[in-house]
PDB file of C-alpha atoms in Angstrom:
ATOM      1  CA  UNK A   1       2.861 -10.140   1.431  1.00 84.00           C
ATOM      2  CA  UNK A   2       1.078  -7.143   0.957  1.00 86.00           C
ATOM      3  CA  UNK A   3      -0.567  -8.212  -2.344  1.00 93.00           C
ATOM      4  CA  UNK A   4       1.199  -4.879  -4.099  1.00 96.00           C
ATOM      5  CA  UNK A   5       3.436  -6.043  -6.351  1.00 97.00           C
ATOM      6  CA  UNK A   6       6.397  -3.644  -7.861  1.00 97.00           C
ATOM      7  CA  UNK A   7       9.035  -3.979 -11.010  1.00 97.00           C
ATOM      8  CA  UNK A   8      11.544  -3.993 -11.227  1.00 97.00           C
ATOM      9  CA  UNK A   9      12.956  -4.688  -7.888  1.00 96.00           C
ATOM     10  CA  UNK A  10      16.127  -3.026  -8.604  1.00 96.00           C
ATOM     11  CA  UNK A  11      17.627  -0.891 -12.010  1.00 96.00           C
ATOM     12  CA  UNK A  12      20.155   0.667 -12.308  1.00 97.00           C
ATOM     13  CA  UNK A  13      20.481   3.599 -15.695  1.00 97.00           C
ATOM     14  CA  UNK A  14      22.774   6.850 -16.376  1.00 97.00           C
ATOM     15  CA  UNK A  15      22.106  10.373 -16.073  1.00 97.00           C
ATOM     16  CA  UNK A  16      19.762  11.945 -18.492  1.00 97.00           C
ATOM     17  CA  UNK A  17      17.796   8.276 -18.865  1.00 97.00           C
ATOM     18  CA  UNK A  18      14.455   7.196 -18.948  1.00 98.00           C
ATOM     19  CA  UNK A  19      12.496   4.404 -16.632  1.00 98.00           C
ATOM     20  CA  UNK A  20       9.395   3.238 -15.952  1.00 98.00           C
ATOM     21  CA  UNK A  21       8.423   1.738 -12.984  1.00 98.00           C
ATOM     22  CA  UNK A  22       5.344  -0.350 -12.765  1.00 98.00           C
ATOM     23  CA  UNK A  23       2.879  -1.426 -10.026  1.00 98.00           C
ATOM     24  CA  UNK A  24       0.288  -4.028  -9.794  1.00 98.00           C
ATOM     25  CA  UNK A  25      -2.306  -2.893  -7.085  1.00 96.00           C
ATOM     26  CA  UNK A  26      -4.106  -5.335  -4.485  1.00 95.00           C
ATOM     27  CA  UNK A  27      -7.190  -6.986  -5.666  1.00 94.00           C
ATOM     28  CA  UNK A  28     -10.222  -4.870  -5.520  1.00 90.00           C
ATOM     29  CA  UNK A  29      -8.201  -1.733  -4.721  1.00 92.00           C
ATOM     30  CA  UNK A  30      -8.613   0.860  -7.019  1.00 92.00           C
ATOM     31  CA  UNK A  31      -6.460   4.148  -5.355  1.00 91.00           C
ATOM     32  CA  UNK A  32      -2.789   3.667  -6.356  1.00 94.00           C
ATOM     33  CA  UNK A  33      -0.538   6.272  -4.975  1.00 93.00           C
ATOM     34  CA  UNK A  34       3.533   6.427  -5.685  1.00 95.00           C
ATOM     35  CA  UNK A  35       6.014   7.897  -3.416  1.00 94.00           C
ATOM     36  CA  UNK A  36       9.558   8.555  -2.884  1.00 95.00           C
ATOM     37  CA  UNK A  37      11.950   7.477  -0.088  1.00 93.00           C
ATOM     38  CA  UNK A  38      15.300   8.972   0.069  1.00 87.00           C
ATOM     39  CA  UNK A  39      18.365   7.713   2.140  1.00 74.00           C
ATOM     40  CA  UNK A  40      15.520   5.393   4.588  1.00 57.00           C
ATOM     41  CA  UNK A  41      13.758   8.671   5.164  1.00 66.00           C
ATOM     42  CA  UNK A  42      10.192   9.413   5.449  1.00 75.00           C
ATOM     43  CA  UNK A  43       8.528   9.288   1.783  1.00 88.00           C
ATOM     44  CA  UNK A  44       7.668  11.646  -0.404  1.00 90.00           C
ATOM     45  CA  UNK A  45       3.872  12.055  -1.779  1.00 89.00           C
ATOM     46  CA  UNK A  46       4.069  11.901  -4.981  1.00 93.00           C
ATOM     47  CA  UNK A  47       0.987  11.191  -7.076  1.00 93.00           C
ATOM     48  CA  UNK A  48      -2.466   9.366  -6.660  1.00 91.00           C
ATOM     49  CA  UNK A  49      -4.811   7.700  -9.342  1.00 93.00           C
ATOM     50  CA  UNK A  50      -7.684   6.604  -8.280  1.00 91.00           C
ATOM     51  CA  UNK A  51      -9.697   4.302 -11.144  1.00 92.00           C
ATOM     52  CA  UNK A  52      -7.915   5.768 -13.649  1.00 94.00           C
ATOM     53  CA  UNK A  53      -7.961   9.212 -13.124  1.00 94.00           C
ATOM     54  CA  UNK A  54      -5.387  11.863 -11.416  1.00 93.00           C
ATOM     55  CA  UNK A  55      -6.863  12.529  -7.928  1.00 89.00           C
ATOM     56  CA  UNK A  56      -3.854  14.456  -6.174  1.00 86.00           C
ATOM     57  CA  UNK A  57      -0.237  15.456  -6.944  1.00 88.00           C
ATOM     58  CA  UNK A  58       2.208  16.328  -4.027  1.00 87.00           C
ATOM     59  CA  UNK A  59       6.021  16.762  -5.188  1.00 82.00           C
ATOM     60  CA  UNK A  60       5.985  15.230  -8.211  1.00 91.00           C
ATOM     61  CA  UNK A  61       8.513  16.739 -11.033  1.00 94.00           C
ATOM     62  CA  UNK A  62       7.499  17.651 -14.222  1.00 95.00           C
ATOM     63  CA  UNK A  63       9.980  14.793 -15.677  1.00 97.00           C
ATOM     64  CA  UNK A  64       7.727  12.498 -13.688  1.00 97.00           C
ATOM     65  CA  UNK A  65       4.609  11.393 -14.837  1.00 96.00           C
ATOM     66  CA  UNK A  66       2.290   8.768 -14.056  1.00 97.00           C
ATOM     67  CA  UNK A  67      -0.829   6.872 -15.159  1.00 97.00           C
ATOM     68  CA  UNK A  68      -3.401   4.163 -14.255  1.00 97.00           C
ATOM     69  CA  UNK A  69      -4.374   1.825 -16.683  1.00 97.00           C
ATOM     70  CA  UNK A  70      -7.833   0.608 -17.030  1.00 96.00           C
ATOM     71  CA  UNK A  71      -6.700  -3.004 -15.343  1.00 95.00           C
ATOM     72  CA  UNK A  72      -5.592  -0.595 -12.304  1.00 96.00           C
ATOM     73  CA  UNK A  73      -2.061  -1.098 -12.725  1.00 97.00           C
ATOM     74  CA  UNK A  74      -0.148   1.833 -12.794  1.00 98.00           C
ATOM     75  CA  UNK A  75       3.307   3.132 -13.874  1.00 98.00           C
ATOM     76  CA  UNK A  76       5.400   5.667 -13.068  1.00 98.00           C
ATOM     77  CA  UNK A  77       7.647   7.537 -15.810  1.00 98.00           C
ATOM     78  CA  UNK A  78      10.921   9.384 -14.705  1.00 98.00           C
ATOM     79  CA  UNK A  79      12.906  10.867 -17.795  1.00 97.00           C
ATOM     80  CA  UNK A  80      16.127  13.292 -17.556  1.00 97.00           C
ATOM     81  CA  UNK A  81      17.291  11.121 -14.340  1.00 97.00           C
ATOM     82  CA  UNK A  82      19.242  12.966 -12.420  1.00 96.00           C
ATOM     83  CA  UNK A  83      21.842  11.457  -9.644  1.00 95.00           C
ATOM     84  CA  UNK A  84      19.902  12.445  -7.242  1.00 93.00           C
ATOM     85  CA  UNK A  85      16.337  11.135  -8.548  1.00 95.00           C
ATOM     86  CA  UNK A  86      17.863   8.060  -6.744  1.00 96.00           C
ATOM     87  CA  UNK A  87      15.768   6.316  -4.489  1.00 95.00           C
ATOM     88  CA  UNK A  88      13.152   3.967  -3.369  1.00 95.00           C
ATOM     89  CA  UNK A  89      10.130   4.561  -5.331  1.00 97.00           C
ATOM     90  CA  UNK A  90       7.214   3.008  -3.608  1.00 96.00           C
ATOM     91  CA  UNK A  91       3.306   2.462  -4.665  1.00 96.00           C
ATOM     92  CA  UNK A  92       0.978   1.830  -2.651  1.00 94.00           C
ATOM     93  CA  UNK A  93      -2.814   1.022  -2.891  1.00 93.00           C
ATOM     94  CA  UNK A  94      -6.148   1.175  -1.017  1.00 90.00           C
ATOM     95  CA  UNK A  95      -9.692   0.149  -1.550  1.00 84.00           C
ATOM     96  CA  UNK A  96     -11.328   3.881  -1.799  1.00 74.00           C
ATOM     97  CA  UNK A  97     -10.584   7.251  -2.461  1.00 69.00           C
ATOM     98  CA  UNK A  98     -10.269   8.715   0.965  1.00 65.00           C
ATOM     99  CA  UNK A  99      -7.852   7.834   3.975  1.00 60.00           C
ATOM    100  CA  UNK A 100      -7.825   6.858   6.654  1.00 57.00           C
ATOM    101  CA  UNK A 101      -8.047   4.011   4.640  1.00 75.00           C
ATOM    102  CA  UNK A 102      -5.248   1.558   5.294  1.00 84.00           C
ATOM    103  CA  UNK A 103      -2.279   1.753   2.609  1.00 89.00           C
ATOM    104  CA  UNK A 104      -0.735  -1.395   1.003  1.00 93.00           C
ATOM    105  CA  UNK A 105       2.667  -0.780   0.195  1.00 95.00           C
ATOM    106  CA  UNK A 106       4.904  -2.673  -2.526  1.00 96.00           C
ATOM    107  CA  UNK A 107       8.595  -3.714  -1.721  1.00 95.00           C
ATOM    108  CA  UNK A 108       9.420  -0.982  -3.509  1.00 96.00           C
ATOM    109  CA  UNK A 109      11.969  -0.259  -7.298  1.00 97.00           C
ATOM    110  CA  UNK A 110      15.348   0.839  -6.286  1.00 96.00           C
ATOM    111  CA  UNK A 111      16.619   3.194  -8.646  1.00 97.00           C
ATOM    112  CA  UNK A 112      20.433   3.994  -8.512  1.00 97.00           C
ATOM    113  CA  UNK A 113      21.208   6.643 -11.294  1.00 97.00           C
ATOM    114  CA  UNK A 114      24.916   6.952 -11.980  1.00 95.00           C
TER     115      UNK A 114
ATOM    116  CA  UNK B   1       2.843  20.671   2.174  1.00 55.00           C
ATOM    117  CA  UNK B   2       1.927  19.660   5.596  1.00 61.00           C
ATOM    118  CA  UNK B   3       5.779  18.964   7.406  1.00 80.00           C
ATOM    119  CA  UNK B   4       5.535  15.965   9.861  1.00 90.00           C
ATOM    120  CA  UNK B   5       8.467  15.929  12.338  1.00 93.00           C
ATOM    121  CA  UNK B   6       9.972  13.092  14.065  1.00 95.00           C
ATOM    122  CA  UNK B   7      11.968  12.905  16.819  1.00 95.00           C
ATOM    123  CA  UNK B   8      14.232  11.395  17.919  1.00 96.00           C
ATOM    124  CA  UNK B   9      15.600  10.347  14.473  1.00 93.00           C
ATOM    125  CA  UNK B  10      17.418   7.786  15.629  1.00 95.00           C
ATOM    126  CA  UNK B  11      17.126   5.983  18.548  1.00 96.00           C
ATOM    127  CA  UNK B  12      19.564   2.671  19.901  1.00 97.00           C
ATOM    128  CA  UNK B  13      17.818   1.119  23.062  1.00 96.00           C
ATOM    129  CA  UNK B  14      18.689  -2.235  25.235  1.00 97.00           C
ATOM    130  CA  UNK B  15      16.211  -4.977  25.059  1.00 97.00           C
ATOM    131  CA  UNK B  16      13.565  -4.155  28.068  1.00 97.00           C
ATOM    132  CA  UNK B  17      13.970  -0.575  27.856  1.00 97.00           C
ATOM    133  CA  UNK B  18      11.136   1.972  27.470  1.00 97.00           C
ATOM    134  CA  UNK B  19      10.772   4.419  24.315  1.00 97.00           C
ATOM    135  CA  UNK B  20       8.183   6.852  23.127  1.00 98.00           C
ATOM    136  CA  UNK B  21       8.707   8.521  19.498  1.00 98.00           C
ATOM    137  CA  UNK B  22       6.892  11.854  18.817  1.00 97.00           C
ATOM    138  CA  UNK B  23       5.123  13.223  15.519  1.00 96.00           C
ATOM    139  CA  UNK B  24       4.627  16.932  15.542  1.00 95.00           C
ATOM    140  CA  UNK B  25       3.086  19.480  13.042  1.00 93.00           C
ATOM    141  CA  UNK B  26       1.881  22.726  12.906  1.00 91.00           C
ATOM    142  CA  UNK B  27      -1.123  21.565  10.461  1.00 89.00           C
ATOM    143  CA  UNK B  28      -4.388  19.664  11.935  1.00 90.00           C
ATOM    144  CA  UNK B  29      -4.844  16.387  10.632  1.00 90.00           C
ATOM    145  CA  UNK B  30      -8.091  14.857  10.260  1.00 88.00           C
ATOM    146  CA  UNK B  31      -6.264  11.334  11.484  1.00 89.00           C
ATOM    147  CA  UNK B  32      -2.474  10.177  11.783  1.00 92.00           C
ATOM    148  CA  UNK B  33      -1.533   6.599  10.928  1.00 94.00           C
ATOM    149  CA  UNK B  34       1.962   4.922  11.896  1.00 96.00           C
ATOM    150  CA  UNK B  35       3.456   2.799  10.086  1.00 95.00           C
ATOM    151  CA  UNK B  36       6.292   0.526  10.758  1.00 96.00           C
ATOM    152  CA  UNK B  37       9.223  -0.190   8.007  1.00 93.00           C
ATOM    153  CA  UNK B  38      11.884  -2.766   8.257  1.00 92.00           C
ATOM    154  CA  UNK B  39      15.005  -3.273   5.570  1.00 86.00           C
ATOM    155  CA  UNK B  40      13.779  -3.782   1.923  1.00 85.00           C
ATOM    156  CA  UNK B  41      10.367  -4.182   2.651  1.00 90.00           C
ATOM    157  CA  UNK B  42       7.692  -1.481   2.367  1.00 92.00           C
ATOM    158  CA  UNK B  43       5.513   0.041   5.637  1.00 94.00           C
ATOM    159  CA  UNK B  44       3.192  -1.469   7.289  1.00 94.00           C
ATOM    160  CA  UNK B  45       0.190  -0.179   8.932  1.00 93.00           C
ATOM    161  CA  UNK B  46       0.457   0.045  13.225  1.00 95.00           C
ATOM    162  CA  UNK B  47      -2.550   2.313  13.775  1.00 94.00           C
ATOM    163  CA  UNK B  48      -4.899   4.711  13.199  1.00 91.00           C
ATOM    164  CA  UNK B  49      -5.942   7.220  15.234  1.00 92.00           C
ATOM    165  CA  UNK B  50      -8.999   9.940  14.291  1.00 89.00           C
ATOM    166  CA  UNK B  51     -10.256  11.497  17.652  1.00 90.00           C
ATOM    167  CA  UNK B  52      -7.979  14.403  18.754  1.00 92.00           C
ATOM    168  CA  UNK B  53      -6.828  12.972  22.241  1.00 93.00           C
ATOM    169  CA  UNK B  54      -7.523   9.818  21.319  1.00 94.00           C
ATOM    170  CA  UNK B  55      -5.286   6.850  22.917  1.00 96.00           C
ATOM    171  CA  UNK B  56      -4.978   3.163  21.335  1.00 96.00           C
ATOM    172  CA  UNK B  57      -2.992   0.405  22.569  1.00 96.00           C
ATOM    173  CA  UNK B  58      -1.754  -2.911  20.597  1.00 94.00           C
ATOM    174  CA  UNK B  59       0.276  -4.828  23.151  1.00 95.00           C
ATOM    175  CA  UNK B  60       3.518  -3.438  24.410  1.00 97.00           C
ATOM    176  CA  UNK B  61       2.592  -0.315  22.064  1.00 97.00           C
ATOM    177  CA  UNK B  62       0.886   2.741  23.189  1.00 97.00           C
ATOM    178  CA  UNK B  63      -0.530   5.437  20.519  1.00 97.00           C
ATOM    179  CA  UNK B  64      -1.697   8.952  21.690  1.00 96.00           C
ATOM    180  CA  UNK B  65      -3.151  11.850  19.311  1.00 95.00           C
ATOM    181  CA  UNK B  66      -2.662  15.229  20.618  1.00 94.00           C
ATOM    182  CA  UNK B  67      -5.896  17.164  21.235  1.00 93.00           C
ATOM    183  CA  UNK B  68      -5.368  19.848  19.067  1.00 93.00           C
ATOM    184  CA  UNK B  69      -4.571  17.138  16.335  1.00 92.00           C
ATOM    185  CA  UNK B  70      -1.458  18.204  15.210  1.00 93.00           C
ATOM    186  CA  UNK B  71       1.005  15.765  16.753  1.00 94.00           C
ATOM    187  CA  UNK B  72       1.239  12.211  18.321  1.00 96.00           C
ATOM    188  CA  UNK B  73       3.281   9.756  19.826  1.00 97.00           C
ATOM    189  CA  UNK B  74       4.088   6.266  19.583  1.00 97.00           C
ATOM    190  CA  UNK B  75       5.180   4.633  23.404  1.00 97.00           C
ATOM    191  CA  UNK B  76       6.768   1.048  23.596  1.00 97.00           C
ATOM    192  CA  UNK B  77       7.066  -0.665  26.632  1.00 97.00           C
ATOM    193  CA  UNK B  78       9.437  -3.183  27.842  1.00 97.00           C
ATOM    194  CA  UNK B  79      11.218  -3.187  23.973  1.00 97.00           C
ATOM    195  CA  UNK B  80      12.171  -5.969  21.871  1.00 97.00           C
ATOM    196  CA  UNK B  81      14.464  -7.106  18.889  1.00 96.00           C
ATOM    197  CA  UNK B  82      11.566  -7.634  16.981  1.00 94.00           C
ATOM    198  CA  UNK B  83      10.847  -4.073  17.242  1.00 96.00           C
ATOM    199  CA  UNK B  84      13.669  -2.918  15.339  1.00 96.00           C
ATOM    200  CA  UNK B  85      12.547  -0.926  12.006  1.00 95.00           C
ATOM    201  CA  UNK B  86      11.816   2.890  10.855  1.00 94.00           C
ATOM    202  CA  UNK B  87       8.540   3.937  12.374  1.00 96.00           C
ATOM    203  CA  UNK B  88       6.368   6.272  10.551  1.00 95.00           C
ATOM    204  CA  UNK B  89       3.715   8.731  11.188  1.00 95.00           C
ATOM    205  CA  UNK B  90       1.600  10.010   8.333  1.00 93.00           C
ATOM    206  CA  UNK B  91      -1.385  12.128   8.383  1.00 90.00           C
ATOM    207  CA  UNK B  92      -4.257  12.735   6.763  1.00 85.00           C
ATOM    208  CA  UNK B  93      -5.066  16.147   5.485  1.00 75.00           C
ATOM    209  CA  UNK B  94      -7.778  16.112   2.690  1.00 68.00           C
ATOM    210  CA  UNK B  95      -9.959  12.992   1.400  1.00 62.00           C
ATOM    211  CA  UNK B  96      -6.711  12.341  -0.728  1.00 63.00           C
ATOM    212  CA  UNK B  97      -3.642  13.101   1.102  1.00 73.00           C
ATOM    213  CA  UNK B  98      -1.356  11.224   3.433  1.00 82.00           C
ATOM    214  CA  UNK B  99       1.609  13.290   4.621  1.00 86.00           C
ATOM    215  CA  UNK B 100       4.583  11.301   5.728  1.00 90.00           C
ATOM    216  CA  UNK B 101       6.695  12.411   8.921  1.00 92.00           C
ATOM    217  CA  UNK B 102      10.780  12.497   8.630  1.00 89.00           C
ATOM    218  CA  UNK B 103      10.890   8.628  10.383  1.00 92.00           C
ATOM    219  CA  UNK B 104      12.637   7.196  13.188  1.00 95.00           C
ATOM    220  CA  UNK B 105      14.734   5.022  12.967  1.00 94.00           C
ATOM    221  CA  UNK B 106      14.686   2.233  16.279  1.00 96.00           C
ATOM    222  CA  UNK B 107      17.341  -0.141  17.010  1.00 96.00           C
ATOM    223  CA  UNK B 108      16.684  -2.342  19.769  1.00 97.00           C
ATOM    224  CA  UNK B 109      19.969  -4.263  21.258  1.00 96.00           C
ATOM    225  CA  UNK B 110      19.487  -8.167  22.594  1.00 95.00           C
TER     226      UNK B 110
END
């Protein structure tokens, strides 16, 4: 157990949808960062909040957006799904701002858009 | 976007069998982590490396960073079930940034 907990496990929506996907950091760690895993591929940066604030975007859409909320948890906001926005969405959280720090990753939210 | 290569991408081994996995880049990386993944969980940590030819070792596991610091590899010895997952390089480029490589995916036959 990681101590990075993810929901939901699993969803399942339509085209043109909206989700969010939430994340519930480690304790004490206040960097949360989300990626994207496609087809058990290598992930996808996506976004990173660290204490609340935006500290580096990678791929992200603009559909996408993200925030961290002053209790650290963060979600993640897809809108306009797509089929292929399906994935495994994974956060992920450290104790600083900087790596190498060690990341904690979630189990992950499947998302299966038909 | 810094492009982390993997290869092989897969790879299906007997039990006892040597491997070694490689991480390449064109981009310097201030340090490259690997990670290990198995089904419906998320990756774990293996390693970090940070000096540019450094080598660390974690049992039957062997970790190299290139000089230059723009590739890696991950060597197991003497492979086991247990090993069987996606392994992972990601590095570091930036105080915020980990860039993750394409994966490879290791099967390891009893």
């Amino acid at each position: 157990d990681s101590g990075v907990t993810q929901t939901p496990k699993h969803l399942i929506t339509a085209t043109g949808q909206r989700v969010t996907l939430r994340c519930s950091p480690r304790s004490g760690d206040l960097s949360v960062y989300w990626y994207q895993q496609s087809l058990d591929q290598g992930l996808q940066f996506l976004i990173q909040y660290y204490n609340g604030e935006e500290r580096a975007k990678g791929n992200i859409l603009e559909r996408f957006s993200a925030q961290q909320f002053p209790d650290l948890h963060s979600e993640l906001n897809l809108s306009s799904l797509e089929l292929g926005d399906s994935a495994l969405y994974f956060c992920a959280s450290s104790v600083g701002i900087g790596v190498p720090g060690e990341l904690f990753f979630g189990e992950g939210s499947r998302l299966t858009v038909l | 976007t810094q492009l982390l290569e993997q290869s092989p991408q897969f790879l299906s081994i007997q039990e006892g069998e040597n491997l070694t996995v490689y991480c390449n880049s064109s981009s310097v990386f201030s340090s490259l982590q690997w990670y290990r993944q198995e089904p419906g969980e998320g990756p774990v940590l293996l390693v970090t490396v940070v000096t540019g030819g450094e080598v660390k070792k974690l049992k039957r596991l062997t970790f190299q960073f290139g000089d230059a610091r723009k590739d890696s590899s991950l060597h197991i010895t003497a492979a086991q079930p247990g090993d069987t997952g996606l392994y992972l390089c990601a590095g570091a480029a930036g105080a915020n940034n980990l860039f993750f490589g394409t994966g490879t995916r290791l099967t390891v036959i009893p």
